[in-house]
mmCIF file of N, CA and C in Angstrom:
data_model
loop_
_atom_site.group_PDB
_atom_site.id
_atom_site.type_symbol
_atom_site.label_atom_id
_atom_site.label_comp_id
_atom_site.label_asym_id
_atom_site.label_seq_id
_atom_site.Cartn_x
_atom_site.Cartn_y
_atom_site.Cartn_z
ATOM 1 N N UNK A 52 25.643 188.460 194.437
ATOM 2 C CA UNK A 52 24.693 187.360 194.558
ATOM 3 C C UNK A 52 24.618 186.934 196.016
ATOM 4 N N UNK A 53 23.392 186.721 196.554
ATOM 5 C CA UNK A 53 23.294 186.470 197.799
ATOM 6 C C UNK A 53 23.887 185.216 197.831
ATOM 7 N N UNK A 54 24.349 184.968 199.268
ATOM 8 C CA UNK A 54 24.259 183.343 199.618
ATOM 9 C C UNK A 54 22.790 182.660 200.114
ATOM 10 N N UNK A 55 22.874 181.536 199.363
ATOM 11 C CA UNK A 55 21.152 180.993 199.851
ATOM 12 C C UNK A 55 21.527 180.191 201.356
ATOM 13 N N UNK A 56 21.211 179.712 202.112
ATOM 14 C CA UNK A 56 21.156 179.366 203.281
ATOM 15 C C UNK A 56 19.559 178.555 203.661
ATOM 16 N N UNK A 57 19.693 177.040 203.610
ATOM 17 C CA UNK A 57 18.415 176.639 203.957
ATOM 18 C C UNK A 57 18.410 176.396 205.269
ATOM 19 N N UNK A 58 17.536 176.274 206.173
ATOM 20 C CA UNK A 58 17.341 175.922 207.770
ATOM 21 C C UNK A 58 16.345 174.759 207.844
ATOM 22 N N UNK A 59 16.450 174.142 209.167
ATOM 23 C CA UNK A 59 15.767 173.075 209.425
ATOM 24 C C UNK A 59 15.188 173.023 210.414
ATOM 25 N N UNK A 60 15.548 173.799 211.408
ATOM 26 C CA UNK A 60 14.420 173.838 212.292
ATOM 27 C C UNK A 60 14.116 174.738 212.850
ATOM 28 N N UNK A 61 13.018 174.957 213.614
ATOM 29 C CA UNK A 61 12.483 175.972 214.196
ATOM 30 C C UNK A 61 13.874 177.426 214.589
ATOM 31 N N UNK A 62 14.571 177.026 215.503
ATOM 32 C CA UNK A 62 15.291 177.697 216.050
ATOM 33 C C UNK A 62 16.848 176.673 216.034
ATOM 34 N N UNK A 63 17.730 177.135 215.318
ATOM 35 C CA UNK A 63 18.815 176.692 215.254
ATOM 36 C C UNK A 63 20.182 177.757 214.767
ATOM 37 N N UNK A 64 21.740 177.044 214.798
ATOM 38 C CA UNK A 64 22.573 177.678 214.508
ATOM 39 C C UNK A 64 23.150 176.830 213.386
ATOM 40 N N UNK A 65 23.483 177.763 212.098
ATOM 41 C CA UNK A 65 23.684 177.210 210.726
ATOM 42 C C UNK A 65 25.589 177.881 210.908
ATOM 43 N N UNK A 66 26.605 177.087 210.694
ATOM 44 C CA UNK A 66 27.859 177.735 210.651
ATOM 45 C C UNK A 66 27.835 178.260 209.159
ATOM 46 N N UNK A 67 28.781 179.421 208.802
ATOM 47 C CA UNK A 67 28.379 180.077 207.176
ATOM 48 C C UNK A 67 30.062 180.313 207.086
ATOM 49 N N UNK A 68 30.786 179.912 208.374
ATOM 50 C CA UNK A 68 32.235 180.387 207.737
ATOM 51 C C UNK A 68 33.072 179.968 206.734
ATOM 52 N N UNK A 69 32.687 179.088 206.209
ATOM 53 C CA UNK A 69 33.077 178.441 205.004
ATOM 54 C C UNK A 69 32.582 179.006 204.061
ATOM 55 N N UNK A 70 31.464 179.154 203.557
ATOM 56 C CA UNK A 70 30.318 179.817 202.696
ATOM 57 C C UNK A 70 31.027 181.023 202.453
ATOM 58 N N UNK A 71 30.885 181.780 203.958
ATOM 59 C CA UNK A 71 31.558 183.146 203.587
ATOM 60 C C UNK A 71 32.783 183.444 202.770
ATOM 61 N N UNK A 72 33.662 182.812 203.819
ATOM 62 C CA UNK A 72 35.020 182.596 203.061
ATOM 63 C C UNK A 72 35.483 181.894 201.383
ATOM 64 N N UNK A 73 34.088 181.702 200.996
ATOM 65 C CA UNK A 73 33.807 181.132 199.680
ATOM 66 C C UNK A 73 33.702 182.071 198.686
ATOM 67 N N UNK A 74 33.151 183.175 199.580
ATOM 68 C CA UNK A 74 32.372 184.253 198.376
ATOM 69 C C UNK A 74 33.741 185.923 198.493
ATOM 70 N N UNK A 75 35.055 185.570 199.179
ATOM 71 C CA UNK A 75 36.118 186.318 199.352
ATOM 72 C C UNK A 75 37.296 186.207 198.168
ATOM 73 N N UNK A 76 37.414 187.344 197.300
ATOM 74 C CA UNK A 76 38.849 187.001 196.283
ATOM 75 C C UNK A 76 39.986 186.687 196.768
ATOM 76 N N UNK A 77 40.434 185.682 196.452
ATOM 77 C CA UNK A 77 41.862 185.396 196.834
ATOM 78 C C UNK A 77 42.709 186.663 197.400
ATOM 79 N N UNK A 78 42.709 187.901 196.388
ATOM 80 C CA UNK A 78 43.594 188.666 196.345
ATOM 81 C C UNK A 78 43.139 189.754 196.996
ATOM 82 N N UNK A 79 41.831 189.673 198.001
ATOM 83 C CA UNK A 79 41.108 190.788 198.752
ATOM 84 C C UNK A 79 41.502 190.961 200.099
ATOM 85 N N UNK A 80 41.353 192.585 200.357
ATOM 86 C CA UNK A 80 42.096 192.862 201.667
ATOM 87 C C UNK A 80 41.118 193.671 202.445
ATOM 88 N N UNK A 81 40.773 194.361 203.143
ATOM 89 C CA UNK A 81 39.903 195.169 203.868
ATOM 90 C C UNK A 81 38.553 194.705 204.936
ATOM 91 N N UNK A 82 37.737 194.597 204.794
ATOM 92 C CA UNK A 82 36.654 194.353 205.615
ATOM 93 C C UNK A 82 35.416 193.637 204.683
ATOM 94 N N UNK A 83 35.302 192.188 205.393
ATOM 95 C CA UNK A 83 33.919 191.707 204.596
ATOM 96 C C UNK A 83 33.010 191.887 205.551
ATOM 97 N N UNK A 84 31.492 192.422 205.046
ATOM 98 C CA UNK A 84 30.476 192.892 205.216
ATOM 99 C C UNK A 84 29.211 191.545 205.375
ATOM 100 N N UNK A 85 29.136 190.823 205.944
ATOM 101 C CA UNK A 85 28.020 190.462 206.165
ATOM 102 C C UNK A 85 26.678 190.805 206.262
ATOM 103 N N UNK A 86 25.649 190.330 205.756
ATOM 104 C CA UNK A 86 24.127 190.992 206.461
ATOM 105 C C UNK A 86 23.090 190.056 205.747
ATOM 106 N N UNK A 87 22.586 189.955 206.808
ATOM 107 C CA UNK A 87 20.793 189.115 206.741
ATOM 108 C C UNK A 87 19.783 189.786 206.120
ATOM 109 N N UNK A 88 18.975 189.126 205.317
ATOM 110 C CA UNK A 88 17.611 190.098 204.820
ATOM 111 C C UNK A 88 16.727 189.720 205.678
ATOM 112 N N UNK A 89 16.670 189.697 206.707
ATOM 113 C CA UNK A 89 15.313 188.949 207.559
ATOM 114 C C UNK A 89 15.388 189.706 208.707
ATOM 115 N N UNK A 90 13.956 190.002 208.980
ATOM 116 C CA UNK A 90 14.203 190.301 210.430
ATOM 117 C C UNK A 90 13.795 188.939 211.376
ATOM 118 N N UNK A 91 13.616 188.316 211.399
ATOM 119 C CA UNK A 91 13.323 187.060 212.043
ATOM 120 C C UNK A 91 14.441 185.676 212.489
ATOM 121 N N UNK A 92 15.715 186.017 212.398
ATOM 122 C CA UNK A 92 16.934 185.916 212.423
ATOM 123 C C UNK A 92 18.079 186.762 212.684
ATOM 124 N N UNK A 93 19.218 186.588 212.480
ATOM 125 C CA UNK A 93 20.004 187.210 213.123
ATOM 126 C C UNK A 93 21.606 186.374 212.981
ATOM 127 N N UNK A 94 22.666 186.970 213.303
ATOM 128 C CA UNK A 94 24.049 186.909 212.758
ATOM 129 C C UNK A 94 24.990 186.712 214.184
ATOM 130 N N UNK A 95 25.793 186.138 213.961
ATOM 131 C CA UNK A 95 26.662 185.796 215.167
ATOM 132 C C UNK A 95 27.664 185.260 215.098
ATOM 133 N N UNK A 96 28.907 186.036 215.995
ATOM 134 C CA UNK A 96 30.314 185.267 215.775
ATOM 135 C C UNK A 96 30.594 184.798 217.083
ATOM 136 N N UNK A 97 30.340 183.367 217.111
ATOM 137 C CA UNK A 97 30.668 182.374 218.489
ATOM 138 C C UNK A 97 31.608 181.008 218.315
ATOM 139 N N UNK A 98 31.881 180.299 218.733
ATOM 140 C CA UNK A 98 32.893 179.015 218.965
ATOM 141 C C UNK A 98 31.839 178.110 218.531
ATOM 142 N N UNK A 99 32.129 177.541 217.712
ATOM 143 C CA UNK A 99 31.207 176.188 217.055
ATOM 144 C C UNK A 99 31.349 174.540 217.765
ATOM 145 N N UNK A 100 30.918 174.815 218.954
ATOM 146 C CA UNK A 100 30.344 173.637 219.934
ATOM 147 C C UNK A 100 29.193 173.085 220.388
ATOM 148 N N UNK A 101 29.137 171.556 220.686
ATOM 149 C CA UNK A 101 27.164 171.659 220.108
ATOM 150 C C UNK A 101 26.297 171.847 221.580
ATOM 151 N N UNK A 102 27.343 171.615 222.795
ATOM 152 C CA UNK A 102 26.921 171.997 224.110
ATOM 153 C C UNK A 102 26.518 173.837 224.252
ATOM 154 N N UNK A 103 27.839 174.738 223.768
ATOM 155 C CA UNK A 103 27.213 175.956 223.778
ATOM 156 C C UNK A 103 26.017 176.472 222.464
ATOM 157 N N UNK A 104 25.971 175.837 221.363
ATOM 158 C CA UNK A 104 25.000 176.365 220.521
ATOM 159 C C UNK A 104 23.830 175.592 220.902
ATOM 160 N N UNK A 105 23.568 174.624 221.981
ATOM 161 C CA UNK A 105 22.250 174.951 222.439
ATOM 162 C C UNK A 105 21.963 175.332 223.799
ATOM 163 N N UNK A 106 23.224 176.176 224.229
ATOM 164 C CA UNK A 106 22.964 176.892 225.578
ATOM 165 C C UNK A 106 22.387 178.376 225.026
ATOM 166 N N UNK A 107 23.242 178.398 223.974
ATOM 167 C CA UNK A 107 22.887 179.903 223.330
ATOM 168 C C UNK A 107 21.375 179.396 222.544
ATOM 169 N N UNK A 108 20.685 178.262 222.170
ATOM 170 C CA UNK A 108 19.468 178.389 221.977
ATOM 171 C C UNK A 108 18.396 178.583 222.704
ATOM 172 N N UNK A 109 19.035 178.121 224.419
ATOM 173 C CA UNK A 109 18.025 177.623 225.618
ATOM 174 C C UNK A 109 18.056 179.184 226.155
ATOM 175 N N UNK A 110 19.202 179.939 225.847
ATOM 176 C CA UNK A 110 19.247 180.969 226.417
ATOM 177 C C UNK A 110 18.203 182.421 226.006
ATOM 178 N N UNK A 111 18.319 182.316 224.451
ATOM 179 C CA UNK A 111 17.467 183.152 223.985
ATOM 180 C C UNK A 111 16.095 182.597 224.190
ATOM 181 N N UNK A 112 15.712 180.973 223.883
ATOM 182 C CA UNK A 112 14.245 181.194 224.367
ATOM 183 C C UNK A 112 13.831 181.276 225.842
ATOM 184 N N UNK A 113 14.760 181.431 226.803
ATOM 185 C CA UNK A 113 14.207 181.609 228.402
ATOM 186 C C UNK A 113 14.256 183.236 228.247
ATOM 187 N N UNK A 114 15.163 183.932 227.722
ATOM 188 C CA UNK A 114 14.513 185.316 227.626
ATOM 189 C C UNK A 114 13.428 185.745 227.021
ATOM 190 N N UNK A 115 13.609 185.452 225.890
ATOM 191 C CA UNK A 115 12.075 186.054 224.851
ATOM 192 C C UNK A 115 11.256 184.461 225.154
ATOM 193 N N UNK A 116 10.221 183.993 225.848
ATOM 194 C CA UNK A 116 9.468 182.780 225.362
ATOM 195 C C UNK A 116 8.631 183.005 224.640
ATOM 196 N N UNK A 117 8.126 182.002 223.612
ATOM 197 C CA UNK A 117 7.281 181.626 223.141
ATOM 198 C C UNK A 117 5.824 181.923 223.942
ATOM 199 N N UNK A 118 4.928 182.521 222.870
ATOM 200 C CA UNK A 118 3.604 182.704 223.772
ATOM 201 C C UNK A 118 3.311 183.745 224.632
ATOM 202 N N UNK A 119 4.249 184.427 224.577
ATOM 203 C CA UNK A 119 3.842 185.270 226.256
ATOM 204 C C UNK A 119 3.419 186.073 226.078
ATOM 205 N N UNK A 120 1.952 186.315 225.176
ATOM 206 C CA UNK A 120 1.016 187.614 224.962
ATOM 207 C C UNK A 120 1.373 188.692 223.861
ATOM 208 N N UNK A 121 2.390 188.258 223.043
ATOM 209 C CA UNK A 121 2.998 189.451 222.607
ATOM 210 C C UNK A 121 1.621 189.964 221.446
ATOM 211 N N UNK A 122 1.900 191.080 221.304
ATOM 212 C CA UNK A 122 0.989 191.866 219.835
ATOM 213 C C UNK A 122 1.176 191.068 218.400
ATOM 214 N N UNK A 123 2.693 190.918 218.580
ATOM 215 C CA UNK A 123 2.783 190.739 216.914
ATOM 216 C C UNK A 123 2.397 189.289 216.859
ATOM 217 N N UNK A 124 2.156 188.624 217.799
ATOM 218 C CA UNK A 124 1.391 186.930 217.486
ATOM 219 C C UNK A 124 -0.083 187.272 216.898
ATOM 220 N N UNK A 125 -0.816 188.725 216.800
ATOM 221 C CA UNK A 125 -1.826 188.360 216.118
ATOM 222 C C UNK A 125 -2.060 188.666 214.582
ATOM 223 N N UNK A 126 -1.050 188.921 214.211
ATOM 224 C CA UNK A 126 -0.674 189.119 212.869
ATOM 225 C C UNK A 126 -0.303 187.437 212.100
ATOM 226 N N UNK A 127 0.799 186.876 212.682
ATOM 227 C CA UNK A 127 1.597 185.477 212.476
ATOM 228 C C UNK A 127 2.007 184.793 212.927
ATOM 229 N N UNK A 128 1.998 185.048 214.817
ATOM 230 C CA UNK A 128 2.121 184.288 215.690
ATOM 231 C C UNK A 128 3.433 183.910 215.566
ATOM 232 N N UNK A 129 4.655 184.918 214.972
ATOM 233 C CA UNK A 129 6.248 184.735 215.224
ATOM 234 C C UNK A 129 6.566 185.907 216.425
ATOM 235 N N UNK A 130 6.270 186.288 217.101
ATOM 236 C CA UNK A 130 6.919 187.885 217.660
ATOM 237 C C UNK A 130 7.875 187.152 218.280
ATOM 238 N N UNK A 131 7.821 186.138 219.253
ATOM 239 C CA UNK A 131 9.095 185.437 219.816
ATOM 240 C C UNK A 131 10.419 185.590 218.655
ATOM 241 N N UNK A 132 10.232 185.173 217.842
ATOM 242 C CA UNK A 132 11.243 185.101 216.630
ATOM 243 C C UNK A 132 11.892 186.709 216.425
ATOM 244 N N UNK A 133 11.171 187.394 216.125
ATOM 245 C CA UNK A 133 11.426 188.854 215.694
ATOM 246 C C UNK A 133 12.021 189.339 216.980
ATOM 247 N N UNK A 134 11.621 189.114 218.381
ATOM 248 C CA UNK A 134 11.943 189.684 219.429
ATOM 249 C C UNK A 134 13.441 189.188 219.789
ATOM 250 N N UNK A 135 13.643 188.125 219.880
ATOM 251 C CA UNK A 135 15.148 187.352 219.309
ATOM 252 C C UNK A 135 16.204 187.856 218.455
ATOM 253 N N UNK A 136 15.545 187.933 217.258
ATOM 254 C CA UNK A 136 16.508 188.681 216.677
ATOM 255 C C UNK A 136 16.872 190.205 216.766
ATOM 256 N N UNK A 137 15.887 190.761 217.693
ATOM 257 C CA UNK A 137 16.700 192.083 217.761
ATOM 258 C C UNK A 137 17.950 191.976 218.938
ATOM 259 N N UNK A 138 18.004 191.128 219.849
ATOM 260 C CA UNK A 138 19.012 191.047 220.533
ATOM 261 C C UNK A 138 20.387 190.522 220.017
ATOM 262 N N UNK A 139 20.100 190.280 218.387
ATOM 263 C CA UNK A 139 21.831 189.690 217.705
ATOM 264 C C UNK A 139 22.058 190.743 216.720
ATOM 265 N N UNK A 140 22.970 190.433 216.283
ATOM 266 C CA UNK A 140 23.104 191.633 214.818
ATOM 267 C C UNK A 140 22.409 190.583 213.367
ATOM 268 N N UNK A 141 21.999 191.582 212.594
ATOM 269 C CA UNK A 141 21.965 191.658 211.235
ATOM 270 C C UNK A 141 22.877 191.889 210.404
ATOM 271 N N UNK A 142 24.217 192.714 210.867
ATOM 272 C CA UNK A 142 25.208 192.846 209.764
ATOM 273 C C UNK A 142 26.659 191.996 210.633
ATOM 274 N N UNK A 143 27.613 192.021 209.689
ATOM 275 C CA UNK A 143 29.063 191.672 210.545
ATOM 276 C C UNK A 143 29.937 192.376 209.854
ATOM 277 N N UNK A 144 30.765 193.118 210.324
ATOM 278 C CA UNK A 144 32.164 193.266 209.608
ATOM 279 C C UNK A 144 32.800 192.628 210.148
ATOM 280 N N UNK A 145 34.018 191.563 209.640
ATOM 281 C CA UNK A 145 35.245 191.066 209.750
ATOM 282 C C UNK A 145 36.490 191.942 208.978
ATOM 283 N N UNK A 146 37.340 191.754 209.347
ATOM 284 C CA UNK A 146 38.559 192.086 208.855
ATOM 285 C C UNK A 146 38.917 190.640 207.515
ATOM 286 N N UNK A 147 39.855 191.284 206.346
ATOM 287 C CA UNK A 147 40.168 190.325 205.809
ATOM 288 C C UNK A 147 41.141 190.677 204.961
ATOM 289 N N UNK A 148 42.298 190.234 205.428
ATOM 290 C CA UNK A 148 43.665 190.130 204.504
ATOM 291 C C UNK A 148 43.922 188.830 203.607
ATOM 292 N N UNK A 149 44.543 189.312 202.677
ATOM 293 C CA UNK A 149 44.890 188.224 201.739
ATOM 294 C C UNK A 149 44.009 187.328 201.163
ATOM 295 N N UNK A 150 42.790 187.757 201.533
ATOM 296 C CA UNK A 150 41.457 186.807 201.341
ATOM 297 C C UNK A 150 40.985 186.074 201.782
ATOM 298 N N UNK A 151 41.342 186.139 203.387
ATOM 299 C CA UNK A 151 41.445 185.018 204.408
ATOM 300 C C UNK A 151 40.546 186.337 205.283
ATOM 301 N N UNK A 152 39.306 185.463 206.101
ATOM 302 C CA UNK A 152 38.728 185.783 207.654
ATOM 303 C C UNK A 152 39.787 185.890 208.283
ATOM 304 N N UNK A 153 40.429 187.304 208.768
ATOM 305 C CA UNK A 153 40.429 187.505 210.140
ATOM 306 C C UNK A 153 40.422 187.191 211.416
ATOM 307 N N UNK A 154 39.647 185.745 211.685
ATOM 308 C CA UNK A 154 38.657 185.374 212.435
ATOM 309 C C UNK A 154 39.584 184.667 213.852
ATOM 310 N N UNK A 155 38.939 184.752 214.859
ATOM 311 C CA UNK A 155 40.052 184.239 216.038
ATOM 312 C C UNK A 155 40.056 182.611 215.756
ATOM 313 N N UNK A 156 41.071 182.198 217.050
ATOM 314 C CA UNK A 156 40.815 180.564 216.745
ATOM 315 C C UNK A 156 39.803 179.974 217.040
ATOM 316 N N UNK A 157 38.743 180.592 217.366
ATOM 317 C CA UNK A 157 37.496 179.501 217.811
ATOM 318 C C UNK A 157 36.203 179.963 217.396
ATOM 319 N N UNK A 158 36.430 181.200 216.442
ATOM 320 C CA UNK A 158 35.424 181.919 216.312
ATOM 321 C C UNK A 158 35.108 181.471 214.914
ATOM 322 N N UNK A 159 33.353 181.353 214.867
ATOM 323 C CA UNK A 159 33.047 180.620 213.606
ATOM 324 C C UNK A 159 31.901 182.162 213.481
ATOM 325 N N UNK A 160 31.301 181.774 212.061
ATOM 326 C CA UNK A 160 30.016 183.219 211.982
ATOM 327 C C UNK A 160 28.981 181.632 211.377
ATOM 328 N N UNK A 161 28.066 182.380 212.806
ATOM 329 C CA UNK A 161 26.667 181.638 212.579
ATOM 330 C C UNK A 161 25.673 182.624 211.885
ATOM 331 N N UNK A 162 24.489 181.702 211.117
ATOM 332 C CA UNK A 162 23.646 182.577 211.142
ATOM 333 C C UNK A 162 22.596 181.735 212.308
ATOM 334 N N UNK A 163 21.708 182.761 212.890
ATOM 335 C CA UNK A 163 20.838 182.033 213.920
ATOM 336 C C UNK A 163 19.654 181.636 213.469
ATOM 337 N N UNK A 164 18.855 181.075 213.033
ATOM 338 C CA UNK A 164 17.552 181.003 212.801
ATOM 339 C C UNK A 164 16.569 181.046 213.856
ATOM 340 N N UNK A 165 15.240 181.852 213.712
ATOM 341 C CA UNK A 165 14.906 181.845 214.924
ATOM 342 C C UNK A 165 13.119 181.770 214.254
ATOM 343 N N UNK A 166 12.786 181.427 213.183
ATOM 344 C CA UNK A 166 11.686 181.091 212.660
ATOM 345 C C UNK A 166 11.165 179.656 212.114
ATOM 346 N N UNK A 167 12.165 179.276 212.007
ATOM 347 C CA UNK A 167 12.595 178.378 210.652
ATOM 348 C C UNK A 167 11.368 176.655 210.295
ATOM 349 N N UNK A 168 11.685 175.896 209.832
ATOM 350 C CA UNK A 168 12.644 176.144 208.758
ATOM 351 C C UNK A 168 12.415 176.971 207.727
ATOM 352 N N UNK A 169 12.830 177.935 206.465
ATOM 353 C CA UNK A 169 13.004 178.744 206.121
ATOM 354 C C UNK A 169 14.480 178.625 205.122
ATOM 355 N N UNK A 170 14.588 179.530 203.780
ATOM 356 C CA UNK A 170 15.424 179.973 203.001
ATOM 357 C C UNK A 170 15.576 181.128 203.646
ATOM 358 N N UNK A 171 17.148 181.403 203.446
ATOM 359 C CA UNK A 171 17.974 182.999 204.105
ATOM 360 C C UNK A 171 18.634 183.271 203.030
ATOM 361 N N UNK A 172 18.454 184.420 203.069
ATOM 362 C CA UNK A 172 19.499 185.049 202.118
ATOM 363 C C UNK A 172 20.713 186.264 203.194
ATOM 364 N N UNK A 173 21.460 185.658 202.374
ATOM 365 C CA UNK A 173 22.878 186.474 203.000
ATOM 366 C C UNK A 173 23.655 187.314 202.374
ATOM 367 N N UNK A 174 23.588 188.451 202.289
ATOM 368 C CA UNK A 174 24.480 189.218 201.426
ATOM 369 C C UNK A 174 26.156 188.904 201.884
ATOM 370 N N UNK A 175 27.261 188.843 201.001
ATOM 371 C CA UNK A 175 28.622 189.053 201.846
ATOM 372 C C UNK A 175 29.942 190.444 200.354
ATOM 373 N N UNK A 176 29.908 191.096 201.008
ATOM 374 C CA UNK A 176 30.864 192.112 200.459
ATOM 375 C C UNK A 176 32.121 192.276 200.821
ATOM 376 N N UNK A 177 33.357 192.564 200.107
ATOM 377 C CA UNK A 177 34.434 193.276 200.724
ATOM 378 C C UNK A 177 34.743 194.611 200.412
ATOM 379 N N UNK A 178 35.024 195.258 201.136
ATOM 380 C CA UNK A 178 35.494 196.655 200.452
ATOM 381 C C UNK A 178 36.686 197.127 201.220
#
């Protein structure tokens, strides 16, 4: 079952490490699998601070801006969005013993929104 994930604004960072770590068996060991169904978004393991999650927002829109002639704006007028997310991942593997993230001390898993607001769906697996 996917995880649902609602967003609120245009372009933001949603933390899911809880979520994730929600959908892990106690008694599971190996690698959980993350992945986005969207291409208009995107996946990320960063430090959950509100100075860097909007340096990392200011950052992606001074690379890709808004507006700047692209093709796919004449379809839906998102290509900024889509162009964004190809610079993050769509999937994650973590490591996971005992049923516990892996995860360093400061490292949280965002998902990025880069359309929004918007419903996400999140697949999460272990194997």
């Amino acid at each position: 079952m996917p995880v649902s994930v609602e967003t609120t604004a245009r372009v933001e960072l949603v933390d899911l490490t809880d979520r994730i770590s929600g959908e892990i068996p106690p008694d599971a060991s190996g690698v959980c699998t993350v992945f986005l169904q969207h291409t208009s978004a995107g996946l990320l393991v960063q430090e959950n601070e509100s100075r860097l999650k909007g340096d990392l927002v200011r950052m992606l829109e001074s690379v890709v801006p808004t507006g700047n002639g692209y093709g796919h704006d004449e379809i839906d007028n998102n290509a900024d969005s889509h162009l964004r997310a190809a610079l993050l991942d769509s999937s994650l593997s973590i490591p996971v013993v005992d049923g516990e993230l892996q995860l360093g001390t400061w490292q949280s898993v965002f998902l990025v929104e880069l359309d929004g607001p918007r419903t996400r769906s999140v697949l999460v697996t272990v194997s």
